[in-house]
Coordinates of C-alpha atoms in Angstrom, one line a residue:
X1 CA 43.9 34.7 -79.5
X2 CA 46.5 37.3 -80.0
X3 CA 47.5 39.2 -76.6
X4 CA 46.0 41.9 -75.1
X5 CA 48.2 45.0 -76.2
X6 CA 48.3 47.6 -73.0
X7 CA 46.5 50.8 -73.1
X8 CA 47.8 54.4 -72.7
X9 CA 45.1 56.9 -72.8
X10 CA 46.6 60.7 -73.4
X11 CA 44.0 63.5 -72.1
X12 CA 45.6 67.4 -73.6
X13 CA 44.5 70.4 -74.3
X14 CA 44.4 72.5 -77.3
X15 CA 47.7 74.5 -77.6
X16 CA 51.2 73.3 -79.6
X17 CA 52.3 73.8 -76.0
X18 CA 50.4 70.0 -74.6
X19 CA 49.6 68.5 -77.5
X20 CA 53.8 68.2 -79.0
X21 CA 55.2 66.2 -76.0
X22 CA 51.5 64.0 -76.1
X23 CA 52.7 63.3 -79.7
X24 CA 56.3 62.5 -78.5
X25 CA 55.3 60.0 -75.7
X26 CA 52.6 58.6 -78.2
X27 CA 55.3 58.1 -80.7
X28 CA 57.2 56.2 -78.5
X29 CA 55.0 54.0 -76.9
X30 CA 53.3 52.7 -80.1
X31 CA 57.0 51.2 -81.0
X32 CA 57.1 49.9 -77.3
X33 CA 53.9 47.4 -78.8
X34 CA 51.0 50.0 -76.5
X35 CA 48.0 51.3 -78.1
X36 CA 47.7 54.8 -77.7
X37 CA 44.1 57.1 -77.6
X38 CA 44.3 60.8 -77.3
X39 CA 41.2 62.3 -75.7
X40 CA 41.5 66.0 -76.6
X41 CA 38.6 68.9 -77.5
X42 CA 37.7 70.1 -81.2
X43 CA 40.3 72.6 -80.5
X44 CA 43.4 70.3 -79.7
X45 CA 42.0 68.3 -82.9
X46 CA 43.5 70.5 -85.1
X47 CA 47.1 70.2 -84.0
X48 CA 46.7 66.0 -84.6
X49 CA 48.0 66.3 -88.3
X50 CA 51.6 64.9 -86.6
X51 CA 50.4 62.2 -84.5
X52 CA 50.8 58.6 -85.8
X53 CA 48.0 57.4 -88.0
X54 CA 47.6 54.5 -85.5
X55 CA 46.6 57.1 -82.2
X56 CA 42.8 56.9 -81.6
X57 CA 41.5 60.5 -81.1
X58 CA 39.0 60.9 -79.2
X59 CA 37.1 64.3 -79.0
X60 CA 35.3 65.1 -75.2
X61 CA 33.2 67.6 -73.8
X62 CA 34.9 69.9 -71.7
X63 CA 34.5 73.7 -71.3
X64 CA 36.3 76.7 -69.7
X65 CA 35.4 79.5 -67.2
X66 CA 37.7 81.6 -69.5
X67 CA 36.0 82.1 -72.6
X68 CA 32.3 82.9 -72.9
X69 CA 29.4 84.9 -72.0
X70 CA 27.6 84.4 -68.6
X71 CA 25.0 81.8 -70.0
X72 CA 27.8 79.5 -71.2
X73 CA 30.1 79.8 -68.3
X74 CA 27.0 78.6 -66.4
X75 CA 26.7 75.5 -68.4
X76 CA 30.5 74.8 -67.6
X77 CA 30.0 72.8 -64.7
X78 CA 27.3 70.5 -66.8
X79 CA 29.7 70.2 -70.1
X80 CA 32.5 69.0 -67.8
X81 CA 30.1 66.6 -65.9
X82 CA 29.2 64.9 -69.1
X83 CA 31.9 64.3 -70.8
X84 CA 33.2 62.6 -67.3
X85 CA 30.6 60.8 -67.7
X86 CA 30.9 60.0 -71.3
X87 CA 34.7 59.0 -70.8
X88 CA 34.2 57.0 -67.3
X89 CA 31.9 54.6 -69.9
X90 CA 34.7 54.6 -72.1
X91 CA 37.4 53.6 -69.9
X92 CA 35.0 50.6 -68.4
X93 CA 34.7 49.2 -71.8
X94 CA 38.0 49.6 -72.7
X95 CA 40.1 49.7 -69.4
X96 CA 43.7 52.0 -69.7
X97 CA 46.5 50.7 -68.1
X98 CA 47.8 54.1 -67.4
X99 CA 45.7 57.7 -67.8
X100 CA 47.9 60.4 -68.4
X101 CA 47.2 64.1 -68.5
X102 CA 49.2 67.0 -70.1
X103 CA 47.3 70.1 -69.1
X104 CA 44.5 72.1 -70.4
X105 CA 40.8 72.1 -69.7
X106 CA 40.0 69.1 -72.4
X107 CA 42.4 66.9 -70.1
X108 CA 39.9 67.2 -67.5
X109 CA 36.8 64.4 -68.3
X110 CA 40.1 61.4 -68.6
X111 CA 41.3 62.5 -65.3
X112 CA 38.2 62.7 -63.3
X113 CA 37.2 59.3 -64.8
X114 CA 40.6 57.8 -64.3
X115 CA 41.0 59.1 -60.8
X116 CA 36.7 58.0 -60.1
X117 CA 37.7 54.5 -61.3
X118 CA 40.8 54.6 -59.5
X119 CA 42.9 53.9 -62.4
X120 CA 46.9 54.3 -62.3
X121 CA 47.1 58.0 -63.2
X122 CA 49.4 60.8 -63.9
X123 CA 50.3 64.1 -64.8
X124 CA 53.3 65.9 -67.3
X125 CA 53.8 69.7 -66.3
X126 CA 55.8 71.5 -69.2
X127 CA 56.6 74.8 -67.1
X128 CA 58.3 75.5 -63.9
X129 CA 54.8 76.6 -62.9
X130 CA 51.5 74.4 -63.0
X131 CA 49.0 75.0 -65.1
X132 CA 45.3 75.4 -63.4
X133 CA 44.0 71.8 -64.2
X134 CA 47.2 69.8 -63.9
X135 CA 47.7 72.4 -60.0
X136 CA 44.2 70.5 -59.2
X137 CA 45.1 67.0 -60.1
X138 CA 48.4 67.2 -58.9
X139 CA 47.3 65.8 -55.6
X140 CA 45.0 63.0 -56.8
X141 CA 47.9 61.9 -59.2
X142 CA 50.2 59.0 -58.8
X143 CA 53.5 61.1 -59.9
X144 CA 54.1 64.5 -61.2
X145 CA 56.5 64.3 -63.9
X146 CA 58.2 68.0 -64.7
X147 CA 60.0 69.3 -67.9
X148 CA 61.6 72.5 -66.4
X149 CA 63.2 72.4 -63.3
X150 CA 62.7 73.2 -60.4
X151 CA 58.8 73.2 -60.7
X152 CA 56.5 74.7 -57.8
X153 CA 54.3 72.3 -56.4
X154 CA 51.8 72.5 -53.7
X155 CA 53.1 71.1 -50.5
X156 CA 53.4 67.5 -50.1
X157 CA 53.4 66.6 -53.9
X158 CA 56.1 65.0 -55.5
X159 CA 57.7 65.8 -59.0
X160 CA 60.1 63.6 -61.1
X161 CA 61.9 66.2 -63.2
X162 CA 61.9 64.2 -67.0
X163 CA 62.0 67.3 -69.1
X164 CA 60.0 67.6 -71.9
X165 CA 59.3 65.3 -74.7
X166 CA 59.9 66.4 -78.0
X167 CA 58.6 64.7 -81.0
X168 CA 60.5 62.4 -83.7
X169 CA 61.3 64.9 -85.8
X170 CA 62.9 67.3 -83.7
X171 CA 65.3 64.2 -82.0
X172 CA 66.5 63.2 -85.5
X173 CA 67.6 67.1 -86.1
X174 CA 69.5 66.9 -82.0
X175 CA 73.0 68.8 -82.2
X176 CA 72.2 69.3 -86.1
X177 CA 75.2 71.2 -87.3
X178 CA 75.1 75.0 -87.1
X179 CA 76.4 77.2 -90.0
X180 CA 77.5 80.6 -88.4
X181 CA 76.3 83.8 -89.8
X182 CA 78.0 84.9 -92.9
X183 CA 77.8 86.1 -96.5
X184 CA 75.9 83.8 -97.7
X185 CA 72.2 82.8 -97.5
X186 CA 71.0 82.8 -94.2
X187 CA 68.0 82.3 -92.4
X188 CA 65.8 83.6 -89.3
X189 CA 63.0 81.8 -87.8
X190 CA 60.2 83.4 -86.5
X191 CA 57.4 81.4 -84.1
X192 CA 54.9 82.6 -81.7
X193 CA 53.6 80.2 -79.9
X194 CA 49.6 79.3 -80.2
X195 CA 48.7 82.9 -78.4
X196 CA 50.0 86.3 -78.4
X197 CA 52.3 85.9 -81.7
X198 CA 50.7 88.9 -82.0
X199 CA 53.6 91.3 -80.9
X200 CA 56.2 89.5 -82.9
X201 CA 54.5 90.4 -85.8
X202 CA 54.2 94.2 -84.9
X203 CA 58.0 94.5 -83.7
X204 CA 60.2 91.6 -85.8
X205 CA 59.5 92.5 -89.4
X206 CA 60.8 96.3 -89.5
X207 CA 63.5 95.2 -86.8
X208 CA 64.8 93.3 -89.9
X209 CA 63.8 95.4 -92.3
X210 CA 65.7 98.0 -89.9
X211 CA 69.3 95.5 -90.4
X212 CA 72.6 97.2 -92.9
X213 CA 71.7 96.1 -96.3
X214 CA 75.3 93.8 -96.4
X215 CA 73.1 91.9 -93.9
X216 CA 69.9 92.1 -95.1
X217 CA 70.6 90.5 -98.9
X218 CA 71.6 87.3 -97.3
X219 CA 68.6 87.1 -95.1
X220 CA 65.6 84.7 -95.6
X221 CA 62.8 84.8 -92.8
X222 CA 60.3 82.2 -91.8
X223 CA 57.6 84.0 -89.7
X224 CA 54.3 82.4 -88.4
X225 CA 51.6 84.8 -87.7
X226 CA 48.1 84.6 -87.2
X227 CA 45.6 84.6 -89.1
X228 CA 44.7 87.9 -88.8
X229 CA 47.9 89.4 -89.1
X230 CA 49.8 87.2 -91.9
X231 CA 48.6 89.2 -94.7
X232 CA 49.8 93.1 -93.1
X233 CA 53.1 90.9 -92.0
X234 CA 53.9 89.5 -95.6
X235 CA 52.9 92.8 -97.2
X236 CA 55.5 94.5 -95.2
X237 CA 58.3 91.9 -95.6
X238 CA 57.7 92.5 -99.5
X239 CA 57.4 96.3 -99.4
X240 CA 60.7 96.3 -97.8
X241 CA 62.0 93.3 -100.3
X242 CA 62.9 90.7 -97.7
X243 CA 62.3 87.1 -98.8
X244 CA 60.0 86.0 -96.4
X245 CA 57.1 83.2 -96.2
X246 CA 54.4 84.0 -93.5
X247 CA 52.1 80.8 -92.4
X248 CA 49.7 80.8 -89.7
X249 CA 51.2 77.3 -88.9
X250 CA 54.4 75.5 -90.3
X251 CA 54.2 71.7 -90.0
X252 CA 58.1 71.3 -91.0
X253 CA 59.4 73.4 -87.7
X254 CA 61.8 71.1 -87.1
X255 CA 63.7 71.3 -90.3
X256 CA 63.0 75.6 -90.4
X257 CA 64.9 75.5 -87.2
X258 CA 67.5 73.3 -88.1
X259 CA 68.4 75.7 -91.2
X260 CA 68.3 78.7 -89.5
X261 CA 71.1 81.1 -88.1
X262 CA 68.4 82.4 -85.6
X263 CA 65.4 81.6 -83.9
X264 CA 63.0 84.4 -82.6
X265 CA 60.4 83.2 -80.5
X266 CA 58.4 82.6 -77.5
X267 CA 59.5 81.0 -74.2
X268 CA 56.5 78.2 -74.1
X269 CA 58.0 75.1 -73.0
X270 CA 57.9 73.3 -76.0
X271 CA 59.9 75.7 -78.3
X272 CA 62.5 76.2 -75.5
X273 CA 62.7 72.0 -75.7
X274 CA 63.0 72.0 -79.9
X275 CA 65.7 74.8 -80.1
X276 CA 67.3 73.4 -77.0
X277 CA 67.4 70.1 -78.6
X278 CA 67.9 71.2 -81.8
X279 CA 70.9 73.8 -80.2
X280 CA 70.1 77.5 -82.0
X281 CA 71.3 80.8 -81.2
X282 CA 67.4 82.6 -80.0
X283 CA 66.3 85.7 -79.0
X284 CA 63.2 84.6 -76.4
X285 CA 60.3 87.2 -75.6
X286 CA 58.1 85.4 -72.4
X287 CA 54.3 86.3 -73.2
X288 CA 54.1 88.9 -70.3
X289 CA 50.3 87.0 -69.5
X290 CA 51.1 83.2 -68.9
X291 CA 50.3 81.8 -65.8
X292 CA 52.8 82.5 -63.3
X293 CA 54.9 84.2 -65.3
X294 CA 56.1 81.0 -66.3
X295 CA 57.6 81.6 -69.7
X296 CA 60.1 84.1 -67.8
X297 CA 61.5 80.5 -66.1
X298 CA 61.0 78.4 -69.2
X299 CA 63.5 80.5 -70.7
X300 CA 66.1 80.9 -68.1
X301 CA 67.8 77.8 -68.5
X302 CA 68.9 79.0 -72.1
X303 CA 69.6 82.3 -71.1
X304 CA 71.9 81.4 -67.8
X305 CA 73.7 78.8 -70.5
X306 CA 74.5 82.0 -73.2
X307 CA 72.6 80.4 -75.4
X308 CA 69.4 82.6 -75.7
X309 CA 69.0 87.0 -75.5
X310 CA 65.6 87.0 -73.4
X311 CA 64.1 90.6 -73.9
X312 CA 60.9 91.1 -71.8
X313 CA 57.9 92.0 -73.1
X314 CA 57.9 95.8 -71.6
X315 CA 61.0 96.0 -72.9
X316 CA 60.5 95.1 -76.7
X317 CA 61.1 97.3 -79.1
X318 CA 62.1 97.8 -82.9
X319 CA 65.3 98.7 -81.6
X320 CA 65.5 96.4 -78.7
X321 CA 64.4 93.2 -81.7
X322 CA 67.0 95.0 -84.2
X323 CA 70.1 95.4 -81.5
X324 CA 69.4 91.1 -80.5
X325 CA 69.6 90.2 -84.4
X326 CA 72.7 92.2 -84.6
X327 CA 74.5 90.9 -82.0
X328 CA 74.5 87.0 -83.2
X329 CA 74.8 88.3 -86.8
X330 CA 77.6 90.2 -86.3
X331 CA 79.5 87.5 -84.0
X332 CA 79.7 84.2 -85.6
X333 CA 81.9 82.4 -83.4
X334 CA 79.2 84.1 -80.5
X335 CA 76.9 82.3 -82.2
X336 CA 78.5 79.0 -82.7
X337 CA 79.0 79.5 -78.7
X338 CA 75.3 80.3 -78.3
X339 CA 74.0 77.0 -80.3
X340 CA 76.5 74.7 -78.5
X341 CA 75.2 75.8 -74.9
X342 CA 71.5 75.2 -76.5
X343 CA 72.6 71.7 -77.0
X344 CA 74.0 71.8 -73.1
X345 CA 70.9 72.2 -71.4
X346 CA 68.5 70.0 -73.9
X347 CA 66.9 67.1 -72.3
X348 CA 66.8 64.8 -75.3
X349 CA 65.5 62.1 -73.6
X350 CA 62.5 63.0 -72.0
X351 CA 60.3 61.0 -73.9
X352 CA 61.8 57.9 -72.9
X353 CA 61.9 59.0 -69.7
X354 CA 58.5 59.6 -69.3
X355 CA 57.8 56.2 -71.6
X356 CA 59.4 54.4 -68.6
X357 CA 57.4 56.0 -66.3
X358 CA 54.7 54.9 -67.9
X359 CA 55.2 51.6 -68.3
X360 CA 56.3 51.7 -64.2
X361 CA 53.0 53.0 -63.5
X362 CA 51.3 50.1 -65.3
X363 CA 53.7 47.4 -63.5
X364 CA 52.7 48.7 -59.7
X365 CA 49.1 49.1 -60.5
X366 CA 46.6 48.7 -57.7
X367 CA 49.2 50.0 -55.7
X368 CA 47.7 53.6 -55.3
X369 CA 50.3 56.6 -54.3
X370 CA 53.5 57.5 -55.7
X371 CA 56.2 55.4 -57.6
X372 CA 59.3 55.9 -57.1

């Protein structure tokens, strides 16, 4: 009988902003000879199209005070308590030799089971701030591993600052060589994070379209915008003749980024990590609503390196956008400088890191509390 492979079960929710460094630890560990399961919602489904073919997904019952009208925020506490239930059946089946949890509301059912059946357990926080589930597990966790730094914890938790994980295809690109601005074909990336991409779309395109013309022949732009406002966004980009391609979602970001002069984005963790990583010049705007203000301190380890312009949220304008763009276009060795302090604060190995906690985890097991 062949051995018994160990079992890491992955419980995220359903923004880019969990489910990338879930796909970067589950990468890893399938090489390391684990199985892998994801538990996630029908929302965090959809951002599966990168995970390995060989990750189990498993869609659970959860629900959210957030969204919904009275009726259904009353049947919260009933959709949560079933899919604990579902999942704690699950796990007895088909024990885990580590549970761990990456934030979100769909992350909840594997934790509660994990923690009920006192299973070796823990959390990954991507901001310097803790998210709402992971601030409530954080104390029935065995370790709180962090990927910005320093994150606030409640009072007597521990975190192991790891960083955070990005996937395969962002590591291969790591210090991928950076061609300066110039005249010649040249390229801007534009991403906006899985909510409020909204005010990129209204202020980015006619900052560009607002460039000199010497600048603006060169220019190609990658811009993802929602849904609702892709069609407007590439309307305008053609209007104003700038060679642009507008996606709700691009699955090649990795090689987008590693062509481009600039990146224009949002602060969420895991496009700080990629661009970091990856080491490109980028103009950060922090969505003015996240928890804790925690994009603000996502991006301040690029911006203290020289490596980013951060431009608040009240303070974003066409001309604010168009001045930013400028300034790295028009200094090329300032933007060789700017992608070379990216690369200095990138945490490239946080996956294995966090792999290696993992597999700690699974070594001390029935030893509940910390590891250290």
């Amino acid at each position: 009988m062949s051995e018994r492979k160990p079992l890491l079960v992955m419980a995220a929710g359903g923004t880019g902003g969990h489910m990338f460094p879930a796909q970067a630890l589950a990468e890893l560990m399938l090489r390391r000879g684990w199985r892998v399961k994801l538990s996630t919602d029908a929302r965090g489904a959809r951002y599966t199209g990168g995970f390995p073919h060989s990750v189990e997904i498993e869609e659970v019952a959860s629900a959210t005070f957030a969204r919904g009208g009275p009726l259904a925020k009353l049947l919260v506490p009933f959709r949560i308590a079933g899919g604990v239930i579902s999942m704690a059946l699950r796990m007895r089946k088909d024990k885990p030799d580590v549970v761990i949890g990456f934030g979100g509301y769909p992350s909840i059912p594997a934790l509660s089971a994990a923690t009920l059946l006192r299973l070796p357990r823990m959390i990954h926080e991507q901001n310097g701030v803790l998210g709402r589930v992971n601030k409530i597990f954080s104390t029935r966790v065995n370790l709180v591993a962090c990927g910005t730094w320093p994150t606030d914890l409640p009072e007597g938790v521990e975190g192991r600052h790891v960083g955070n994980p990005v996937r395969m295809a962002v590591k291969e690109r790591m210090g991928a060589g950076y061609i300066a601005p110039g005249l010649y074909p040249m390229s801007i990336l534009v991403i906006g994070g899985s909510q409020g991409a909204r005010i990129l779309s209204d202020v980015v395109p006619p900052a560009i379209a607002s460039l000199p013309m010497e600048a603006l022949k060169w220019l190609r732009v990658s811009h993802q915008a929602r849904d609702e406002d892709g069609k407007r966004v590439a309307q305008f980009y053609s209007e104003n003749a700038i060679d642009a391609d507008v996606q709700p979602f691009f699955n090649d970001i990795p090689t987008r980024m590693s062509e481009a002069q600039i990146v224009i984005s949002r602060s969420g963790a895991s496009s700080v990590a990629d661009i970091s990583v990856i080491g490109r010049p980028s103009i950060l705007i922090p969505y003015k609503h996240a928890t804790g203000d925690h994009q603000t301190v996502n991006a301040q380890a690029l911006t203290e390196a020289g490596a980013a312009i951060r431009i608040p949220e009240s303070k974003l304008t066409v001309e604010a956008m168009s001045d930013a763009i400028l300034s790295i276009l028009d200094s090329p060795k300032g933007a060789e400088q700017m992608a070379r302090a990216a690369v200095s604060v990138s945490k490239p190995d946080a996956a294995e890191e966090l792999a290696h906690i993992v597999e700690q985890l699974a070594e001390g097991a029935g030893n509940e509390g910390s590891i250290h």
